CSV table of C-alpha atoms in Angstrom, one decimal:
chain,number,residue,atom,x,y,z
A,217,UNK,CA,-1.2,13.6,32.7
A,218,UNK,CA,2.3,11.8,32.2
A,219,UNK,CA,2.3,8.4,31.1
A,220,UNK,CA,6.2,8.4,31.3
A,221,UNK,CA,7.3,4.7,32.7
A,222,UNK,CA,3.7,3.3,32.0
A,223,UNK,CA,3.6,0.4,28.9
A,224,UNK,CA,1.5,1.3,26.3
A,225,UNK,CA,-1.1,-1.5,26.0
A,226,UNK,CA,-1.1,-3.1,22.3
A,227,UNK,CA,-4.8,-3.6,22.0
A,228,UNK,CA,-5.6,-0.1,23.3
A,229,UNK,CA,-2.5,1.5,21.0
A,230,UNK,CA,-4.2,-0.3,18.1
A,231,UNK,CA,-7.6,1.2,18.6
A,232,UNK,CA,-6.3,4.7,19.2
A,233,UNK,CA,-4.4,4.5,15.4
A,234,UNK,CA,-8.1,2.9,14.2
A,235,UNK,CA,-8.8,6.6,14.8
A,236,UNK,CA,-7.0,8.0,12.0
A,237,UNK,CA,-8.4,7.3,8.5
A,238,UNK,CA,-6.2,6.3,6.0
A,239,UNK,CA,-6.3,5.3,2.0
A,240,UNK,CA,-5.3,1.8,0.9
A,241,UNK,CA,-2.5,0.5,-2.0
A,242,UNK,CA,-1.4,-2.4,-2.9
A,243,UNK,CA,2.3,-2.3,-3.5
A,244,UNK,CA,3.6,-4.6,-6.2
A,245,UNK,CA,6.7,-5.7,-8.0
A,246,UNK,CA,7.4,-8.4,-10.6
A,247,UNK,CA,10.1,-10.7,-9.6
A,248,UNK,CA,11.2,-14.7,-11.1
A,249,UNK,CA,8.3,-13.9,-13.5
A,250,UNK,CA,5.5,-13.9,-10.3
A,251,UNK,CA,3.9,-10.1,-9.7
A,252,UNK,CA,4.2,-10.4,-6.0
A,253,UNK,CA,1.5,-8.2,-4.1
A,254,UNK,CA,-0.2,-6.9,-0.6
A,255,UNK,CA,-2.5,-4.6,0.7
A,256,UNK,CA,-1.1,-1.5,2.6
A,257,UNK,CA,-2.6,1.6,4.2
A,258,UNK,CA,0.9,3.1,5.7
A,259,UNK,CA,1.5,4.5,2.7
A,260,UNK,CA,2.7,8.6,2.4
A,261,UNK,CA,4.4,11.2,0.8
A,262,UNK,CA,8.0,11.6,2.2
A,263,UNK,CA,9.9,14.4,-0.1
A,264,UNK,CA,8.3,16.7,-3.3
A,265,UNK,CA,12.3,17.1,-4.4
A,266,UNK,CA,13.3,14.1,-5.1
A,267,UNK,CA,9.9,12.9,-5.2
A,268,UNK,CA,10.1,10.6,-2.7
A,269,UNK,CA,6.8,8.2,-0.9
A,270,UNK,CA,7.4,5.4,2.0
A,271,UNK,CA,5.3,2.8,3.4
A,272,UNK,CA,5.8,0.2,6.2
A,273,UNK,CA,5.5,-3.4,5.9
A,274,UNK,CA,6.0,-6.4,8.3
A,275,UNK,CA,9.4,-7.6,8.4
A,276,UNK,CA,7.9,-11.0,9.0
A,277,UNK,CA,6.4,-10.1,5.2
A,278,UNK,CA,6.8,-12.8,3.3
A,279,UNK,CA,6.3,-10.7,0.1
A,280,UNK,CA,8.7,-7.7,0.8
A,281,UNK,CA,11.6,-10.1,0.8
A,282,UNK,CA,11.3,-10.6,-2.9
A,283,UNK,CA,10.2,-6.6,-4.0
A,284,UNK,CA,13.6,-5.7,-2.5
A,285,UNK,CA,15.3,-8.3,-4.5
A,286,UNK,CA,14.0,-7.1,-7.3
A,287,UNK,CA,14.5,-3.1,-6.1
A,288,UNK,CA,11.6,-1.6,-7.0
A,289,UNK,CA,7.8,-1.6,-6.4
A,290,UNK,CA,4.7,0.2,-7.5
A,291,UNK,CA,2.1,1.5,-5.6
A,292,UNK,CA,-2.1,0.9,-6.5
A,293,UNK,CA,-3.8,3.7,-5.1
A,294,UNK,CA,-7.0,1.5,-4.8
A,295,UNK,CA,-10.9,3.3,-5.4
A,296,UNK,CA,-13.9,2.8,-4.1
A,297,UNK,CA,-15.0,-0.1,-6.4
A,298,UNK,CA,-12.0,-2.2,-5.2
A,299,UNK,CA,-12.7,-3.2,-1.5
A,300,UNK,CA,-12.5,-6.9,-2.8
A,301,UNK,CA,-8.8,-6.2,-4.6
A,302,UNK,CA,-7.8,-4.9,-0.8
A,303,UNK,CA,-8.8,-8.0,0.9
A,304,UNK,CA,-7.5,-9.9,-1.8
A,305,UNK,CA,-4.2,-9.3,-1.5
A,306,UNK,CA,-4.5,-9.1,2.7
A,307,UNK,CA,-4.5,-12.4,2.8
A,308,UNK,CA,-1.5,-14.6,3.3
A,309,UNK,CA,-1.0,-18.5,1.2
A,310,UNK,CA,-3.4,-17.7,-1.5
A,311,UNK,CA,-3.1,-16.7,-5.6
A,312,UNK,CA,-3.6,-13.1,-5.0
A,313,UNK,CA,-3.4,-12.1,-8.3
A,314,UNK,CA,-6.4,-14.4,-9.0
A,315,UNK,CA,-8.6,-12.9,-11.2
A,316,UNK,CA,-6.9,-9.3,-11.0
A,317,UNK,CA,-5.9,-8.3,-14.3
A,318,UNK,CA,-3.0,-6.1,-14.7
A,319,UNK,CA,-0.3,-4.5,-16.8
A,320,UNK,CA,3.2,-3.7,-16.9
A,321,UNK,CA,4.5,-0.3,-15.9
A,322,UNK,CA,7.4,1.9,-17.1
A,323,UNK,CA,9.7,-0.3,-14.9
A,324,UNK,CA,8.1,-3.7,-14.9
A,325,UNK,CA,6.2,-3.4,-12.1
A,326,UNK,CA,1.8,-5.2,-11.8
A,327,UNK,CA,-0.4,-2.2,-12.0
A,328,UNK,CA,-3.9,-3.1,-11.3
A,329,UNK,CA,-6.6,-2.3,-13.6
A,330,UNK,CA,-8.7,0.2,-12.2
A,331,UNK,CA,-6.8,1.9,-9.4
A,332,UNK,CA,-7.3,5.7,-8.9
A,333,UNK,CA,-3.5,6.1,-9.5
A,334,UNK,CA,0.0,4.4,-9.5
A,335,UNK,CA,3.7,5.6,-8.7
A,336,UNK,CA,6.5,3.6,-10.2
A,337,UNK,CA,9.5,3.5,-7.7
A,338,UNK,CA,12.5,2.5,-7.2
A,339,UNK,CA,14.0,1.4,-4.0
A,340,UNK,CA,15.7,4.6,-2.1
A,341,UNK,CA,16.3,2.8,1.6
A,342,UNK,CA,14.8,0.8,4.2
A,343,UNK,CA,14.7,1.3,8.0
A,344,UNK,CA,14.0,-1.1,10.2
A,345,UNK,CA,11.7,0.0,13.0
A,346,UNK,CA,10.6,-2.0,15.7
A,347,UNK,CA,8.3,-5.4,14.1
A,348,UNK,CA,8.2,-3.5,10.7
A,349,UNK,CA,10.6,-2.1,8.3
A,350,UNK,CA,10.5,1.4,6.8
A,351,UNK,CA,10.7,1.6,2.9
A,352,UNK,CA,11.5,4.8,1.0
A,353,UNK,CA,10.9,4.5,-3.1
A,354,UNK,CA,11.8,7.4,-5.4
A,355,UNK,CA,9.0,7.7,-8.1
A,356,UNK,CA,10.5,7.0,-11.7
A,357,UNK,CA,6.7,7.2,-13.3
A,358,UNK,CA,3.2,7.7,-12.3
A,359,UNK,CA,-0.2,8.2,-14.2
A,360,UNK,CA,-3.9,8.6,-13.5
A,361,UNK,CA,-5.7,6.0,-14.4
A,362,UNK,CA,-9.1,6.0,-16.7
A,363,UNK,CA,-11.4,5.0,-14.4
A,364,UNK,CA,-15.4,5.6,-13.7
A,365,UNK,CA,-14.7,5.7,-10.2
A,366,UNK,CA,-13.6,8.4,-8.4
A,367,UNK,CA,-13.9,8.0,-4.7
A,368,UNK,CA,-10.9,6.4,-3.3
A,369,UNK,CA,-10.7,3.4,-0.8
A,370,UNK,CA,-10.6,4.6,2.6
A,371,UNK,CA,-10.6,2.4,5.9
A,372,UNK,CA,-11.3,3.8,9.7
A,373,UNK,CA,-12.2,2.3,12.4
A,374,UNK,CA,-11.8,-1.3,11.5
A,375,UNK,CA,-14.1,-0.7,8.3
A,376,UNK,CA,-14.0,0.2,4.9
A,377,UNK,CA,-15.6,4.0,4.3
A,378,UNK,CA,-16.9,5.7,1.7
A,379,UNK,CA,-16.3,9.9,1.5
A,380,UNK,CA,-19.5,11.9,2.4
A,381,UNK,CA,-21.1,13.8,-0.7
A,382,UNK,CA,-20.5,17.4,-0.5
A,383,UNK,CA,-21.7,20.4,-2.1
A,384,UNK,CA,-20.2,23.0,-3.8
């Protein structure tokens, strides 16, 4: 069936991509002495040589503004245990660094205690692309964190999720 000519309704085009699970991250930067913050599941690999990763953000954001004055940004690969972190940092007019605690990485970017993993990047380019703007970051660092947990933070359908135990 052709659906040339025929608008794509938003509500129904949102619960179609509700369909593909996704992890979450917070990216973060450190700018005017403030670790700036939010929560994002577009987040993905781009290029293995050079390492390259991208993820979208609103360009109504009023974070992003201030990572890409500062020109670089790291990305929390958030666990399991950390489904209060991701809504944390969703949320727009608050502290959302409240209570997180942090530390520095190689390039002065917030990495948040307990994350599964960061990458420390550097701003590569930006696309804008239709109500949000494409980021590219080349990694400069990464390192896996110390941490108990090791199921990552996963969200489908609307809800957090957990991976199924499997066997051997």
């Amino acid at each position: 069936m052709s659906l040339m000519g025929n608008a794509i309704d938003s509500l129904r085009f949102r619960e179609a991509l509700a369909h593909y699970a996704s992890g979450i991250t917070v990216i973060s930067s450190h700018v005017d002495g403030e670790p700036i913050g939010f929560t994002c599941q577009s987040f993905y690999s781009v290029s293995m040589s050079p390492p390259l990763v991208s993820f979208s953000v609103m360009a109504s954001s009023a974070s992003y503004p201030k990572i890409r004055r500062a020109g670089r940004f790291a990305v929390n690969i958030l666990s399991g245990e950390q489904v209060e972190t991701s809504n944390q940092f969703a949320r727009r007019g608050t502290d959302k660094w409240h209570g997180v605690h942090w530390q520095e990485s190689p390039l002065g970017n917030p990495i948040i205690v307990g994350s599964l993993h960061w990458l420390d990047c550097e701003i590569h380019a930006e696309h804008a692309a239709g109500d949000h703007l494409i980021v590219i970051g080349e990694v400069r660092a990464l390192n896996l964190q110390e941490v108990v947990a090791t199921q990552p933070l996963l969200y489908f359908k609307g809800q957090y999720r957990n991976l199924a135990a499997h066997g051997a």
